[in-house]
PDB file of C-alpha atoms and ligand atoms in Angstrom:
ATOM      1  CA  MET C1484      58.078  37.400  52.183  1.00  0.00           C
ATOM      2  CA  LYS C1485      61.065  35.314  51.048  1.00  0.00           C
ATOM      3  CA  ALA C1486      62.219  32.477  53.327  1.00  0.00           C
ATOM      4  CA  ARG C1487      65.639  34.126  53.553  1.00  0.00           C
ATOM      5  CA  ASP C1488      64.165  37.320  55.001  1.00  0.00           C
ATOM      6  CA  ARG C1489      62.599  35.355  57.885  1.00  0.00           C
ATOM      7  CA  LEU C1490      65.970  34.425  59.353  1.00  0.00           C
ATOM      8  CA  ILE C1491      67.445  36.884  61.884  1.00  0.00           C
ATOM      9  CA  VAL C1492      71.050  36.094  62.808  1.00  0.00           C
ATOM     10  CA  ALA C1493      71.903  37.124  66.396  1.00  0.00           C
ATOM     11  CA  LEU C1494      75.268  38.916  66.390  1.00  0.00           C
ATOM     12  CA  ASP C1495      76.123  37.812  69.937  1.00  0.00           C
ATOM     13  CA  VAL C1496      79.814  38.634  69.651  1.00  0.00           C
ATOM     14  CA  PRO C1497      82.111  40.814  71.784  1.00  0.00           C
ATOM     15  CA  SER C1498      83.306  43.370  69.245  1.00  0.00           C
ATOM     16  CA  VAL C1499      82.265  45.341  66.190  1.00  0.00           C
ATOM     17  CA  GLU C1500      85.202  43.865  64.234  1.00  0.00           C
ATOM     18  CA  THR C1501      84.041  40.307  64.932  1.00  0.00           C
ATOM     19  CA  ALA C1502      80.484  41.245  63.967  1.00  0.00           C
ATOM     20  CA  ARG C1503      81.606  42.879  60.720  1.00  0.00           C
ATOM     21  CA  ASP C1504      83.688  39.843  59.837  1.00  0.00           C
ATOM     22  CA  LEU C1505      80.767  37.503  60.510  1.00  0.00           C
ATOM     23  CA  VAL C1506      78.364  39.549  58.377  1.00  0.00           C
ATOM     24  CA  LYS C1507      80.927  39.485  55.564  1.00  0.00           C
ATOM     25  CA  ARG C1508      81.355  35.716  55.814  1.00  0.00           C
ATOM     26  CA  ILE C1509      77.581  35.143  55.799  1.00  0.00           C
ATOM     27  CA  GLY C1510      77.302  37.365  52.711  1.00  0.00           C
ATOM     28  CA  ASP C1511      73.976  37.122  50.921  1.00  0.00           C
ATOM     29  CA  ALA C1512      72.826  34.043  52.888  1.00  0.00           C
ATOM     30  CA  ALA C1513      71.149  36.324  55.486  1.00  0.00           C
ATOM     31  CA  THR C1514      69.548  39.759  55.298  1.00  0.00           C
ATOM     32  CA  PHE C1515      68.556  40.408  58.930  1.00  0.00           C
ATOM     33  CA  TYR C1516      70.773  40.801  62.023  1.00  0.00           C
ATOM     34  CA  LYS C1517      70.055  41.188  65.723  1.00  0.00           C
ATOM     35  CA  ILE C1518      72.217  43.358  67.961  1.00  0.00           C
ATOM     36  CA  GLY C1519      71.756  42.704  71.689  1.00  0.00           C
ATOM     37  CA  TYR C1520      73.335  43.935  74.938  1.00  0.00           C
ATOM     38  CA  GLN C1521      76.756  42.344  74.360  1.00  0.00           C
ATOM     39  CA  LEU C1522      77.481  44.013  71.022  1.00  0.00           C
ATOM     40  CA  ALA C1523      75.405  47.168  71.638  1.00  0.00           C
ATOM     41  CA  TYR C1524      77.440  48.072  74.725  1.00  0.00           C
ATOM     42  CA  ALA C1525      80.682  47.344  72.861  1.00  0.00           C
ATOM     43  CA  GLY C1526      80.107  50.029  70.239  1.00  0.00           C
ATOM     44  CA  GLY C1527      77.671  47.947  68.198  1.00  0.00           C
ATOM     45  CA  LEU C1528      74.866  50.502  68.001  1.00  0.00           C
ATOM     46  CA  ALA C1529      76.855  52.338  65.336  1.00  0.00           C
ATOM     47  CA  LEU C1530      76.884  49.150  63.279  1.00  0.00           C
ATOM     48  CA  THR C1531      73.127  49.595  62.749  1.00  0.00           C
ATOM     49  CA  ARG C1532      73.578  52.350  60.182  1.00  0.00           C
ATOM     50  CA  GLU C1533      76.440  50.477  58.524  1.00  0.00           C
ATOM     51  CA  LEU C1534      74.322  47.337  58.060  1.00  0.00           C
ATOM     52  CA  VAL C1535      71.308  49.321  56.882  1.00  0.00           C
ATOM     53  CA  ASP C1536      73.511  51.045  54.300  1.00  0.00           C
ATOM     54  CA  GLN C1537      74.523  47.565  53.059  1.00  0.00           C
ATOM     55  CA  GLY C1538      70.848  46.767  52.495  1.00  0.00           C
ATOM     56  CA  LYS C1539      70.479  44.642  55.663  1.00  0.00           C
ATOM     57  CA  GLN C1540      67.708  44.884  58.267  1.00  0.00           C
ATOM     58  CA  VAL C1541      68.551  45.381  61.934  1.00  0.00           C
ATOM     59  CA  PHE C1542      66.776  44.215  65.084  1.00  0.00           C
ATOM     60  CA  LEU C1543      67.926  46.117  68.190  1.00  0.00           C
ATOM     61  CA  ASP C1544      67.231  43.801  71.120  1.00  0.00           C
ATOM     62  CA  LEU C1545      67.540  46.455  73.827  1.00  0.00           C
ATOM     63  CA  LYS C1546      64.523  45.371  75.923  1.00  0.00           C
ATOM     64  CA  LEU C1547      63.662  48.893  77.057  1.00  0.00           C
ATOM     65  CA  HIS C1548      61.756  49.524  80.281  1.00  0.00           C
ATOM     66  CA  ASP C1549      61.662  52.922  82.021  1.00  0.00           C
ATOM     67  CA  ILE C1550      59.208  55.778  82.636  1.00  0.00           C
ATOM     68  CA  GLY C1551      57.057  56.524  79.607  1.00  0.00           C
ATOM     69  CA  ASN C1552      58.773  59.787  78.642  1.00  0.00           C
ATOM     70  CA  THR C1553      62.202  58.138  78.610  1.00  0.00           C
ATOM     71  CA  VAL C1554      61.004  55.118  76.619  1.00  0.00           C
ATOM     72  CA  GLU C1555      59.221  57.311  74.067  1.00  0.00           C
ATOM     73  CA  LYS C1556      62.312  59.453  73.470  1.00  0.00           C
ATOM     74  CA  GLY C1557      64.578  56.411  73.373  1.00  0.00           C
ATOM     75  CA  ALA C1558      62.364  54.751  70.769  1.00  0.00           C
ATOM     76  CA  ALA C1559      62.348  57.999  68.761  1.00  0.00           C
ATOM     77  CA  SER C1560      66.168  57.951  68.695  1.00  0.00           C
ATOM     78  CA  VAL C1561      66.205  54.272  67.668  1.00  0.00           C
ATOM     79  CA  ALA C1562      63.731  55.147  64.885  1.00  0.00           C
ATOM     80  CA  LYS C1563      66.356  57.484  63.407  1.00  0.00           C
ATOM     81  CA  SER C1564      69.010  54.744  63.419  1.00  0.00           C
ATOM     82  CA  GLY C1565      67.337  52.857  60.590  1.00  0.00           C
ATOM     83  CA  ALA C1566      66.611  49.760  62.722  1.00  0.00           C
ATOM     84  CA  MET C1567      63.504  47.783  61.806  1.00  0.00           C
ATOM     85  CA  PHE C1568      62.731  46.064  65.167  1.00  0.00           C
ATOM     86  CA  LEU C1569      63.190  47.226  68.777  1.00  0.00           C
ATOM     87  CA  THR C1570      62.242  45.195  71.858  1.00  0.00           C
ATOM     88  CA  VAL C1571      60.627  46.511  75.032  1.00  0.00           C
ATOM     89  CA  HIS C1572      59.321  44.704  78.108  1.00  0.00           C
ATOM     90  CA  ALA C1573      55.564  44.140  77.901  1.00  0.00           C
ATOM     91  CA  TYR C1574      54.382  46.648  80.534  1.00  0.00           C
ATOM     92  CA  PRO C1575      51.401  48.667  79.258  1.00  0.00           C
ATOM     93  CA  GLN C1576      52.962  52.111  79.933  1.00  0.00           C
ATOM     94  CA  THR C1577      56.246  51.079  78.359  1.00  0.00           C
ATOM     95  CA  MET C1578      54.595  49.592  75.279  1.00  0.00           C
ATOM     96  CA  LYS C1579      52.365  52.630  74.651  1.00  0.00           C
ATOM     97  CA  ALA C1580      55.326  54.993  75.036  1.00  0.00           C
ATOM     98  CA  ALA C1581      57.491  52.993  72.634  1.00  0.00           C
ATOM     99  CA  VAL C1582      54.755  52.910  69.997  1.00  0.00           C
ATOM    100  CA  ALA C1583      54.320  56.692  70.363  1.00  0.00           C
ATOM    101  CA  GLY C1584      58.085  57.141  69.906  1.00  0.00           C
ATOM    102  CA  THR C1585      58.140  55.420  66.524  1.00  0.00           C
ATOM    103  CA  GLY C1586      56.150  58.286  64.953  1.00  0.00           C
ATOM    104  CA  SER C1587      55.927  57.852  61.204  1.00  0.00           C
ATOM    105  CA  SER C1588      59.212  55.886  60.936  1.00  0.00           C
ATOM    106  CA  GLY C1589      59.310  52.269  59.790  1.00  0.00           C
ATOM    107  CA  LEU C1590      60.478  51.096  63.251  1.00  0.00           C
ATOM    108  CA  ARG C1591      58.393  48.249  64.635  1.00  0.00           C
ATOM    109  CA  ILE C1592      58.127  47.538  68.344  1.00  0.00           C
ATOM    110  CA  LEU C1593      58.283  43.967  69.633  1.00  0.00           C
ATOM    111  CA  ALA C1594      57.262  43.147  73.198  1.00  0.00           C
ATOM    112  CA  VAL C1595      58.853  40.528  75.415  1.00  0.00           C
ATOM    113  CA  THR C1596      55.992  39.047  77.456  1.00  0.00           C
ATOM    114  CA  VAL C1597      57.824  37.026  80.131  1.00  0.00           C
ATOM    115  CA  LEU C1598      61.539  36.280  79.874  1.00  0.00           C
ATOM    116  CA  THR C1599      62.011  32.609  79.056  1.00  0.00           C
ATOM    117  CA  SER C1600      64.507  32.222  81.911  1.00  0.00           C
ATOM    118  CA  TYR C1601      61.630  32.889  84.365  1.00  0.00           C
ATOM    119  CA  ASP C1602      59.499  30.108  85.814  1.00  0.00           C
ATOM    120  CA  ASP C1603      56.465  30.365  88.120  1.00  0.00           C
ATOM    121  CA  ASN C1604      58.689  30.494  91.221  1.00  0.00           C
ATOM    122  CA  ASP C1605      60.769  33.351  89.810  1.00  0.00           C
ATOM    123  CA  LEU C1606      57.567  35.335  89.158  1.00  0.00           C
ATOM    124  CA  ALA C1607      56.268  34.677  92.702  1.00  0.00           C
ATOM    125  CA  GLU C1608      59.625  35.742  94.112  1.00  0.00           C
ATOM    126  CA  ALA C1609      59.419  38.976  92.115  1.00  0.00           C
ATOM    127  CA  GLY C1610      55.969  39.669  93.608  1.00  0.00           C
ATOM    128  CA  TYR C1611      53.659  38.558  90.788  1.00  0.00           C
ATOM    129  CA  ARG C1612      50.405  36.700  91.470  1.00  0.00           C
ATOM    130  CA  LEU C1613      50.097  35.136  88.025  1.00  0.00           C
ATOM    131  CA  ASN C1614      51.999  32.130  86.698  1.00  0.00           C
ATOM    132  CA  VAL C1615      54.113  32.352  83.532  1.00  0.00           C
ATOM    133  CA  ARG C1616      51.386  31.141  81.191  1.00  0.00           C
ATOM    134  CA  ASP C1617      48.704  33.483  82.481  1.00  0.00           C
ATOM    135  CA  LEU C1618      51.019  36.495  82.686  1.00  0.00           C
ATOM    136  CA  ALA C1619      52.294  35.895  79.134  1.00  0.00           C
ATOM    137  CA  ALA C1620      48.692  35.632  77.849  1.00  0.00           C
ATOM    138  CA  ARG C1621      47.647  38.792  79.684  1.00  0.00           C
ATOM    139  CA  ARG C1622      50.635  40.728  78.392  1.00  0.00           C
ATOM    140  CA  ALA C1623      50.072  39.503  74.825  1.00  0.00           C
ATOM    141  CA  ALA C1624      46.524  40.897  74.952  1.00  0.00           C
ATOM    142  CA  GLN C1625      47.829  44.162  76.428  1.00  0.00           C
ATOM    143  CA  ALA C1626      50.461  44.358  73.669  1.00  0.00           C
ATOM    144  CA  LYS C1627      47.768  44.107  71.024  1.00  0.00           C
ATOM    145  CA  GLU C1628      45.740  46.779  72.820  1.00  0.00           C
ATOM    146  CA  ALA C1629      48.808  49.075  72.910  1.00  0.00           C
ATOM    147  CA  GLY C1630      49.324  48.803  69.141  1.00  0.00           C
ATOM    148  CA  ILE C1631      52.536  46.756  69.420  1.00  0.00           C
ATOM    149  CA  ASP C1632      53.733  45.220  66.128  1.00  0.00           C
ATOM    150  CA  GLY C1633      54.828  41.842  67.418  1.00  0.00           C
ATOM    151  CA  LEU C1634      55.933  39.577  70.238  1.00  0.00           C
ATOM    152  CA  VAL C1635      59.124  37.727  71.011  1.00  0.00           C
ATOM    153  CA  CYS C1636      58.206  34.263  72.232  1.00  0.00           C
ATOM    154  CA  SER C1637      59.486  30.711  72.407  1.00  0.00           C
ATOM    155  CA  PRO C1638      58.392  28.559  69.455  1.00  0.00           C
ATOM    156  CA  GLU C1639      56.387  26.445  71.899  1.00  0.00           C
ATOM    157  CA  GLU C1640      54.266  29.466  72.840  1.00  0.00           C
ATOM    158  CA  ALA C1641      53.736  30.607  69.241  1.00  0.00           C
ATOM    159  CA  ALA C1642      50.504  28.735  68.488  1.00  0.00           C
ATOM    160  CA  ALA C1643      48.806  29.773  71.760  1.00  0.00           C
ATOM    161  CA  LEU C1644      49.876  33.414  71.399  1.00  0.00           C
ATOM    162  CA  ARG C1645      48.702  33.465  67.778  1.00  0.00           C
ATOM    163  CA  ARG C1646      45.218  32.575  69.025  1.00  0.00           C
ATOM    164  CA  ILE C1647      45.324  35.542  71.423  1.00  0.00           C
ATOM    165  CA  VAL C1648      46.741  38.210  69.098  1.00  0.00           C
ATOM    166  CA  GLY C1649      45.360  37.049  65.735  1.00  0.00           C
ATOM    167  CA  SER C1650      47.117  37.347  62.398  1.00  0.00           C
ATOM    168  CA  GLY C1651      47.903  41.058  62.614  1.00  0.00           C
ATOM    169  CA  MET C1652      50.925  40.765  64.904  1.00  0.00           C
ATOM    170  CA  LEU C1653      54.395  39.377  64.171  1.00  0.00           C
ATOM    171  CA  LEU C1654      55.749  36.467  66.206  1.00  0.00           C
ATOM    172  CA  VAL C1655      59.532  36.359  66.478  1.00  0.00           C
ATOM    173  CA  THR C1656      61.003  33.218  68.004  1.00  0.00           C
ATOM    174  CA  PRO C1657      64.476  32.457  69.383  1.00  0.00           C
ATOM    175  CA  GLY C1658      65.192  28.951  70.723  1.00  0.00           C
ATOM    176  CA  ILE C1659      65.726  27.563  67.223  1.00  0.00           C
ATOM    177  CA  ARG C1660      68.002  24.604  66.594  1.00  0.00           C
ATOM    178  CA  PRO C1661      68.431  22.874  63.224  1.00  0.00           C
ATOM    179  CA  ALA C1662      68.087  19.090  63.542  1.00  0.00           C
ATOM    180  CA  GLY C1663      71.316  17.650  64.931  1.00  0.00           C
ATOM    181  CA  SER C1664      72.873  20.889  66.227  1.00  0.00           C
ATOM    182  CA  ALA C1665      74.023  21.587  69.807  1.00  0.00           C
ATOM    183  CA  THR C1666      71.268  22.964  72.061  1.00  0.00           C
ATOM    184  CA  GLY C1667      73.626  24.945  74.342  1.00  0.00           C
ATOM    185  CA  ASP C1668      71.641  26.526  77.204  1.00  0.00           C
ATOM    186  CA  GLN C1669      68.350  26.620  75.278  1.00  0.00           C
ATOM    187  CA  LYS C1670      65.808  24.260  76.812  1.00  0.00           C
ATOM    188  CA  ARG C1671      62.652  24.677  74.761  1.00  0.00           C
ATOM    189  CA  ILE C1672      63.804  24.381  71.181  1.00  0.00           C
ATOM    190  CA  MET C1673      62.298  23.683  67.751  1.00  0.00           C
ATOM    191  CA  THR C1674      63.719  23.204  64.279  1.00  0.00           C
ATOM    192  CA  PRO C1675      63.274  26.128  61.842  1.00  0.00           C
ATOM    193  CA  ALA C1676      60.598  24.307  59.833  1.00  0.00           C
ATOM    194  CA  LYS C1677      58.575  23.392  62.944  1.00  0.00           C
ATOM    195  CA  ALA C1678      58.742  26.926  64.346  1.00  0.00           C
ATOM    196  CA  ILE C1679      57.425  28.352  61.061  1.00  0.00           C
ATOM    197  CA  ALA C1680      54.692  25.706  61.004  1.00  0.00           C
ATOM    198  CA  ALA C1681      53.779  26.708  64.597  1.00  0.00           C
ATOM    199  CA  GLY C1682      53.126  30.265  63.380  1.00  0.00           C
ATOM    200  CA  ALA C1683      56.437  32.132  63.745  1.00  0.00           C
ATOM    201  CA  ASP C1684      57.056  34.929  61.235  1.00  0.00           C
ATOM    202  CA  TYR C1685      60.750  35.430  61.996  1.00  0.00           C
ATOM    203  CA  LEU C1686      63.329  33.110  63.584  1.00  0.00           C
ATOM    204  CA  VAL C1687      66.227  34.407  65.674  1.00  0.00           C
ATOM    205  CA  VAL C1688      69.231  32.111  65.418  1.00  0.00           C
ATOM    206  CA  GLY C1689      72.559  32.735  67.126  1.00  0.00           C
ATOM    207  CA  ARG C1690      75.126  30.042  67.858  1.00  0.00           C
ATOM    208  CA  PRO C1691      74.064  27.505  65.181  1.00  0.00           C
ATOM    209  CA  VAL C1692      75.187  30.153  62.662  1.00  0.00           C
ATOM    210  CA  THR C1693      77.785  32.241  64.500  1.00  0.00           C
ATOM    211  CA  GLU C1694      79.717  29.255  65.838  1.00  0.00           C
ATOM    212  CA  ALA C1695      79.487  27.163  62.669  1.00  0.00           C
ATOM    213  CA  ALA C1696      82.710  26.369  60.799  1.00  0.00           C
ATOM    214  CA  ASP C1697      80.941  27.762  57.731  1.00  0.00           C
ATOM    215  CA  PRO C1698      78.372  30.380  58.895  1.00  0.00           C
ATOM    216  CA  LYS C1699      77.188  31.046  55.338  1.00  0.00           C
ATOM    217  CA  ALA C1700      76.361  27.368  54.736  1.00  0.00           C
ATOM    218  CA  ALA C1701      74.691  27.142  58.166  1.00  0.00           C
ATOM    219  CA  ALA C1702      72.474  30.149  57.371  1.00  0.00           C
ATOM    220  CA  ALA C1703      71.631  28.788  53.913  1.00  0.00           C
ATOM    221  CA  SER C1704      70.638  25.439  55.366  1.00  0.00           C
ATOM    222  CA  ILE C1705      68.297  27.123  57.899  1.00  0.00           C
ATOM    223  CA  VAL C1706      66.720  29.125  55.067  1.00  0.00           C
ATOM    224  CA  ALA C1707      66.190  25.889  53.115  1.00  0.00           C
ATOM    225  CA  ASP C1708      64.473  24.381  56.167  1.00  0.00           C
ATOM    226  CA  ILE C1709      62.216  27.470  56.467  1.00  0.00           C
ATOM    227  CA  GLU C1710      61.373  27.122  52.776  1.00  0.00           C
ATOM    228  CA  SER C1711      60.457  23.446  53.238  1.00  0.00           C
ATOM    229  CA  ALA C1712      57.937  24.346  55.984  1.00  0.00           C
ATOM    230  CA  ARG C1713      56.227  26.841  53.743  1.00  0.00           C
ATOM    231  CA  GLU C1714      55.946  24.387  50.888  1.00  0.00           C
ATOM    232  CA  GLY C1715      54.793  21.539  53.157  1.00  0.00           C
TER     233      GLY C1715
HETATM  234  O1  LIG B 925      72.579  31.245  70.229  1.00  0.00           O
HETATM  235  P1  LIG B 925      71.086  31.175  70.268  1.00  0.00           P
HETATM  236  O2  LIG B 925      70.459  30.711  68.974  1.00  0.00           O
HETATM  237  O3  LIG B 925      70.573  30.435  71.477  1.00  0.00           O
HETATM  238  O4  LIG B 925      70.673  32.711  70.430  1.00  0.00           O
HETATM  239  C1  LIG B 925      69.351  33.116  70.609  1.00  0.00           C
HETATM  240  C2  LIG B 925      69.265  34.614  70.692  1.00  0.00           C
HETATM  241  O5  LIG B 925      67.935  34.974  71.041  1.00  0.00           O
HETATM  242  C3  LIG B 925      70.146  35.260  71.755  1.00  0.00           C
HETATM  243  O6  LIG B 925      70.512  36.550  71.264  1.00  0.00           O
HETATM  244  C4  LIG B 925      69.245  35.379  72.947  1.00  0.00           C
HETATM  245  O7  LIG B 925      69.579  36.457  73.801  1.00  0.00           O
HETATM  246  C5  LIG B 925      67.914  35.660  72.283  1.00  0.00           C
HETATM  247  N1  LIG B 925      66.755  35.326  73.081  1.00  0.00           N
HETATM  248  C6  LIG B 925      66.501  34.041  73.549  1.00  0.00           C
HETATM  249  N2  LIG B 925      65.378  33.799  74.289  1.00  0.00           N
HETATM  250  C7  LIG B 925      64.539  34.785  74.552  1.00  0.00           C
HETATM  251  C8  LIG B 925      64.774  36.071  74.086  1.00  0.00           C
HETATM  252  C9  LIG B 925      65.903  36.320  73.346  1.00  0.00           C
HETATM  253  O8  LIG B 925      67.270  33.130  73.305  1.00  0.00           O
HETATM  254  N3  LIG B 925      63.442  34.531  75.225  1.00  0.00           N
END
């Protein structure tokens, strides 16, 4: 896989027009885009087909979680949209249903083990007995068992999760900051090169690209950093 195809730009913008404009400005510096709640609920789901028709890949970060029948049918509809990745929460029933919904399409399901905004206290408050590390490890093993294609994880977790799931699953990491860029609200960050070296297959990058004065140059510089990790 080319270094450029490992970068997923998060289109965390309020409108389809803004997203379209950003994709145009980035041009051929990126080939993969993530659509999350903000854009999806502002008409952005329709952008999936438009991007796919332009030869781009789309990651729908919808983090599904419902009864199995609903998740399976939802995933089946997403499969028809042309998206390449869809996220679900890593509950065994939910994961199995999503995998069943993909049928023979090219849609790949990614599982979110434990949201990175949760700490051990948040889990205890929500009624869980396990701490973050143990719950994430347990859910990673369950994801593999359910036939999930990959996990979304912080770059710091990548090496440990790789040991649990082996080489057959994709690891997709947000929390990426090029050296010298603003961290924003991300706490556990890594540079693109370090995240790739830690075992990530794809990097999700939002603000360092979307808020850059020159988003195309910002994307190109991240791709160059990814390339340097793979040569090093
Ligand atoms: O702007 P920034 O690079 O921080 O954006 C990261 C993207 O990855 C956002 O779309 C955010 O919702 C997403 N994400 C994350 N941490 C997770 C899961 C998803 O930052 N654990």
